[in-house]
Short mmCIF file of C-alpha atoms and ligand atoms in Angstrom, two decimals:
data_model
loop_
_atom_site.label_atom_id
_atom_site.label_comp_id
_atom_site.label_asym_id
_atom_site.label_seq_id
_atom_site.Cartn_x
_atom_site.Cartn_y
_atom_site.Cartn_z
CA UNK A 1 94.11 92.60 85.12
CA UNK A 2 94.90 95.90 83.86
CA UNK A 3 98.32 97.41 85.45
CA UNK A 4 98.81 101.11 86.13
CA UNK A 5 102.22 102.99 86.46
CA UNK A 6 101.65 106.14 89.23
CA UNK A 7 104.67 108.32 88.41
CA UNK A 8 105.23 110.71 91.38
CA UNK A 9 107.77 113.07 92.42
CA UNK A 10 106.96 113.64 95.88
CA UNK A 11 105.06 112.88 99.43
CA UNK A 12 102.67 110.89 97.36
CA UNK A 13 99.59 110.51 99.32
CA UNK A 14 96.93 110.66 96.09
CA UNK A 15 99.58 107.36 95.20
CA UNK A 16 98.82 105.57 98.83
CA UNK A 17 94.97 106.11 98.36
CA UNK A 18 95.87 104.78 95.13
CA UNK A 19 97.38 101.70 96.44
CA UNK A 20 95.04 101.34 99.48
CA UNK A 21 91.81 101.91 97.06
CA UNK A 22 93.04 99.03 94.58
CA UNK A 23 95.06 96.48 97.02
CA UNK A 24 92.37 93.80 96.86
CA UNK A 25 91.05 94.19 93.32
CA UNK A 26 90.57 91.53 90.75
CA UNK A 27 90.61 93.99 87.70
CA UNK A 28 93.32 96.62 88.60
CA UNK A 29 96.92 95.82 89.90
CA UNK A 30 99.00 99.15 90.61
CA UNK A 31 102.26 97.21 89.24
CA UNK A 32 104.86 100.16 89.21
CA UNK A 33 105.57 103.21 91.18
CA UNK A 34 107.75 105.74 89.31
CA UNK A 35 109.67 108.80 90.59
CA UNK A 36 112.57 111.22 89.31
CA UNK A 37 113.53 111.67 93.05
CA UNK A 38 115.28 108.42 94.71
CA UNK A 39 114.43 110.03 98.15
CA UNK A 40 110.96 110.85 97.36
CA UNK A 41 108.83 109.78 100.13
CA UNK A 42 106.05 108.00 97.42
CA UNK A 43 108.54 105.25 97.36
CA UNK A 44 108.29 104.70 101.18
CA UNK A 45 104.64 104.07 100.91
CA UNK A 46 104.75 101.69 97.70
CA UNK A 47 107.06 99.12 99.66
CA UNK A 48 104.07 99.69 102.40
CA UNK A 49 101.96 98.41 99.99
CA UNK A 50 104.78 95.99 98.21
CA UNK A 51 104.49 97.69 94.97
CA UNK A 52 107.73 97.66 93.13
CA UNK A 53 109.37 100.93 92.55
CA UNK A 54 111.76 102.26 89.89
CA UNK A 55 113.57 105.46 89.66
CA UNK A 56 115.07 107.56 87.34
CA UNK A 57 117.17 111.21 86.46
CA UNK A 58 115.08 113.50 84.20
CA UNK A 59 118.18 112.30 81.72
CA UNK A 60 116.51 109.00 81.52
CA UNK A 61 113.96 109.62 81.54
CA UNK A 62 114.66 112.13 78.17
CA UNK A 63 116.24 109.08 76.75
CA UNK A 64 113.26 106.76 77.38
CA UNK A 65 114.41 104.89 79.95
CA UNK A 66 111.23 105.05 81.90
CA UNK A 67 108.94 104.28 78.57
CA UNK A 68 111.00 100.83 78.17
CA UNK A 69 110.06 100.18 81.75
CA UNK A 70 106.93 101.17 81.16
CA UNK A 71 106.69 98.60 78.03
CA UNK A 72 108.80 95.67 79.84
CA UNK A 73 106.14 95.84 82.89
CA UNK A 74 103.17 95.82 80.27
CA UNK A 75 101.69 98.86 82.02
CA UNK A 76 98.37 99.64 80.49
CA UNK A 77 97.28 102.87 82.13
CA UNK A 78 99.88 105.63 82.97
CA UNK A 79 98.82 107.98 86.46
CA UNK A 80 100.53 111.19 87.14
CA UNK A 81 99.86 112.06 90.88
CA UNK A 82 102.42 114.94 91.83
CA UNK A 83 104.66 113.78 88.57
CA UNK A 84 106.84 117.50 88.36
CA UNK A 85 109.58 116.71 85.33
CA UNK A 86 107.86 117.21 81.83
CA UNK A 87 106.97 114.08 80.08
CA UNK A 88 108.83 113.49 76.95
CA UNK A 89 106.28 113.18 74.11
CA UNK A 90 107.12 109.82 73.05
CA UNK A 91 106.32 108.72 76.48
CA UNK A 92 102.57 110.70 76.17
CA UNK A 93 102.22 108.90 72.60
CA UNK A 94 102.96 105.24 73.82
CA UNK A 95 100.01 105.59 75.94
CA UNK A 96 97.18 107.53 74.11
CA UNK A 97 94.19 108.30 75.78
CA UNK A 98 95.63 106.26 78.96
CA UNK A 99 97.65 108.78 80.41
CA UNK A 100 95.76 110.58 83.43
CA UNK A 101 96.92 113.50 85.46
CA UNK A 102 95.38 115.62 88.63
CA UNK A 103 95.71 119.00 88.77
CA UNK A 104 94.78 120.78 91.97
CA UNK A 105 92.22 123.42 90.59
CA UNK A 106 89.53 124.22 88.22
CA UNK A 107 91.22 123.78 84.57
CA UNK A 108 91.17 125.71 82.47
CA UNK A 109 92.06 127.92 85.15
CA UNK A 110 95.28 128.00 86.78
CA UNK A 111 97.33 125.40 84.51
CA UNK A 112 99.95 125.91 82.40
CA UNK A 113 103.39 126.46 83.47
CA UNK A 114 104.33 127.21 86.63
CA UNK A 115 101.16 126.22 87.57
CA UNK A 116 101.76 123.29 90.36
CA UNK A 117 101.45 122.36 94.21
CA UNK A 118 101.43 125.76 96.37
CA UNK A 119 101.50 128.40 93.37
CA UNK A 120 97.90 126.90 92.48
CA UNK A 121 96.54 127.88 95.92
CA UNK A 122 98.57 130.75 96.11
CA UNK A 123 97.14 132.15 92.81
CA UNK A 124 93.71 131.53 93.76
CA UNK A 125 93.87 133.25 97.23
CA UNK A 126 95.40 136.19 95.41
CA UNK A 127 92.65 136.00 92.92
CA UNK A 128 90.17 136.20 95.65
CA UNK A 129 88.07 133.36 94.10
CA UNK A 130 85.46 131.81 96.13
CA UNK A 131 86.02 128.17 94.58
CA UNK A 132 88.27 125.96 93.76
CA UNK A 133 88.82 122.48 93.24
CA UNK A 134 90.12 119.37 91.23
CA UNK A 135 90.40 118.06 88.01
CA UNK A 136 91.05 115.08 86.83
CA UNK A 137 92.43 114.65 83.05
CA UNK A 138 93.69 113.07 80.09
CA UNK A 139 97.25 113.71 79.09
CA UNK A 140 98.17 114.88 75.30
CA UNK A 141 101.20 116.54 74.32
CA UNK A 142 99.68 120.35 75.35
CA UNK A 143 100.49 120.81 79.12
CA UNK A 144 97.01 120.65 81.14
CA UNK A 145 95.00 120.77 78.18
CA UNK A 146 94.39 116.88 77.85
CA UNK A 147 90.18 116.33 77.96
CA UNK A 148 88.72 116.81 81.07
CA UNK A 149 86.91 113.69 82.88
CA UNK A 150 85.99 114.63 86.25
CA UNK A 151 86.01 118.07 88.33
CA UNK A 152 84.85 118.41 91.77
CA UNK A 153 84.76 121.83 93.23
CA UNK A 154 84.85 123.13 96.85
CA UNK A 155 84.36 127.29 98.50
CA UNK A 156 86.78 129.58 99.09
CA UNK A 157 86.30 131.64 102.27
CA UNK A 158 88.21 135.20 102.98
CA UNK A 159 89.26 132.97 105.94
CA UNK A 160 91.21 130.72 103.73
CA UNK A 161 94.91 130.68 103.37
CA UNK A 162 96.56 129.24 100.39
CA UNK A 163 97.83 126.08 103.10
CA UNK A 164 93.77 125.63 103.81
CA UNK A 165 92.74 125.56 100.40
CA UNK A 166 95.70 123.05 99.74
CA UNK A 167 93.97 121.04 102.68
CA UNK A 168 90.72 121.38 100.72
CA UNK A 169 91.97 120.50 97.73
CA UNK A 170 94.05 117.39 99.15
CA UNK A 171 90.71 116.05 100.82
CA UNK A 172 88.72 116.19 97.28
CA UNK A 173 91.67 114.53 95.53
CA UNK A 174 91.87 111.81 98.13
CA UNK A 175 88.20 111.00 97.91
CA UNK A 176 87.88 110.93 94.40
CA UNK A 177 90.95 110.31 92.51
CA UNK A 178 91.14 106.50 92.61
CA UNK A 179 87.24 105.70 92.14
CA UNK A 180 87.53 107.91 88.82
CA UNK A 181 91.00 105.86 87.77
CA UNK A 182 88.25 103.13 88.64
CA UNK A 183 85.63 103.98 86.48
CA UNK A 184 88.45 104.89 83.55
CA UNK A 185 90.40 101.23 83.70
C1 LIG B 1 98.46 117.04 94.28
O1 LIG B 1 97.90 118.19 94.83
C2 LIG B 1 98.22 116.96 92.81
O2 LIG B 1 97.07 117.63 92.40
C3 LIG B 1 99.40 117.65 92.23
O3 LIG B 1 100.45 117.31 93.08
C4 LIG B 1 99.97 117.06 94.39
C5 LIG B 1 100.55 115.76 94.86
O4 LIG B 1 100.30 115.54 96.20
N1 LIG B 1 99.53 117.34 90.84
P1 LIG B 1 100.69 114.17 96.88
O5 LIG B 1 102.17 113.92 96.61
O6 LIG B 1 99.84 113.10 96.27
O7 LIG B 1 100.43 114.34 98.35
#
């Protein structure tokens, strides 16, 4: 069995299609849901799915309080799914190459700082691009720039509104994000 942290700081609904995806599996056990907020709605949905749940202040987790978690619970795989607080570096180096975030666009474009939930979509209406997407991508100690393993794209119409291209780019997340932590694992 490998075991795989989701570290979330909000709704969390890439972590439920996590959890629903991998409920019956023989090789993948989602053992731990982490999240920075104790009222963070994520940890509603991991008690649906009777997956234990930790939290944490971004104090702790600057003084490694989550990486000793993450070492007691022998998590292999480490997935980011709305995870907002930066992640100390010795946490990114405890877990190289199995560290896996989702960004809601088409990296390179649109990461960096500043660059998360509805500033994404707002940036790409305001760019007047005419796609967009998801991508899918290994964490190393330079924010977004981890190697890319999976990008799925949708349009962008004029019609669009930044909350329409979130719902686009929620649906391609939900459909693919736990088949390619599948394939990874
Ligand atoms: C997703 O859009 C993801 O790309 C981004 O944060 C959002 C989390 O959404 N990193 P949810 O909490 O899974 O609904």
């Amino acid at each position: 069995m490998k075991r795989i942290a989701i570290l979330a700081s909000g709704s969390g609904s890439n972590a439920e299609k996590i959890m629903e995806y991998f409920q019956d599996s023989t090789k993948v056990e989602i053992a731990l849901v982490a999240s920075n907020k104790a009222d963070a709605f994520v940890l509603s949905r991991a008690k649906k799915f009777e997956v234990p749940t930790f939290t944490f202040s971004k104090k702790e987790l600057e003084e490694g309080i989550l990486l000793e978690k993450l070492q007691t619970e022998k998590i292999d795989w480490v997935i980011l799914a709305g995870f907002l607080l930066k992640i100390p570096v010795d946490l990114i180096r405890a877990f190289p190459e199995h560290m896996v975030n989702i960004h809601p666009a088409l990296l390179p474009n649109y990461g960096g700082k500043g660059m998360y939930g509805s500033h994404v979509h707002e940036a790409v209406k305001a760019a007047g691009d005419t796609e967009t997407g998801i991508t899918i991508h290994l964490v190393n100690e330079h924010y977004d720039e981890g190697k890319i393993i999976f990008q799925a794209a949708t349009t962008v119409s004029t019609d669009d509104t930044p909350e329409t291209i979130a719902a686009k780019v929620h649906a391609l997340e939900h459909r693919y994000f736990p088949e390619v932590i599948g394939s990874l694992v």
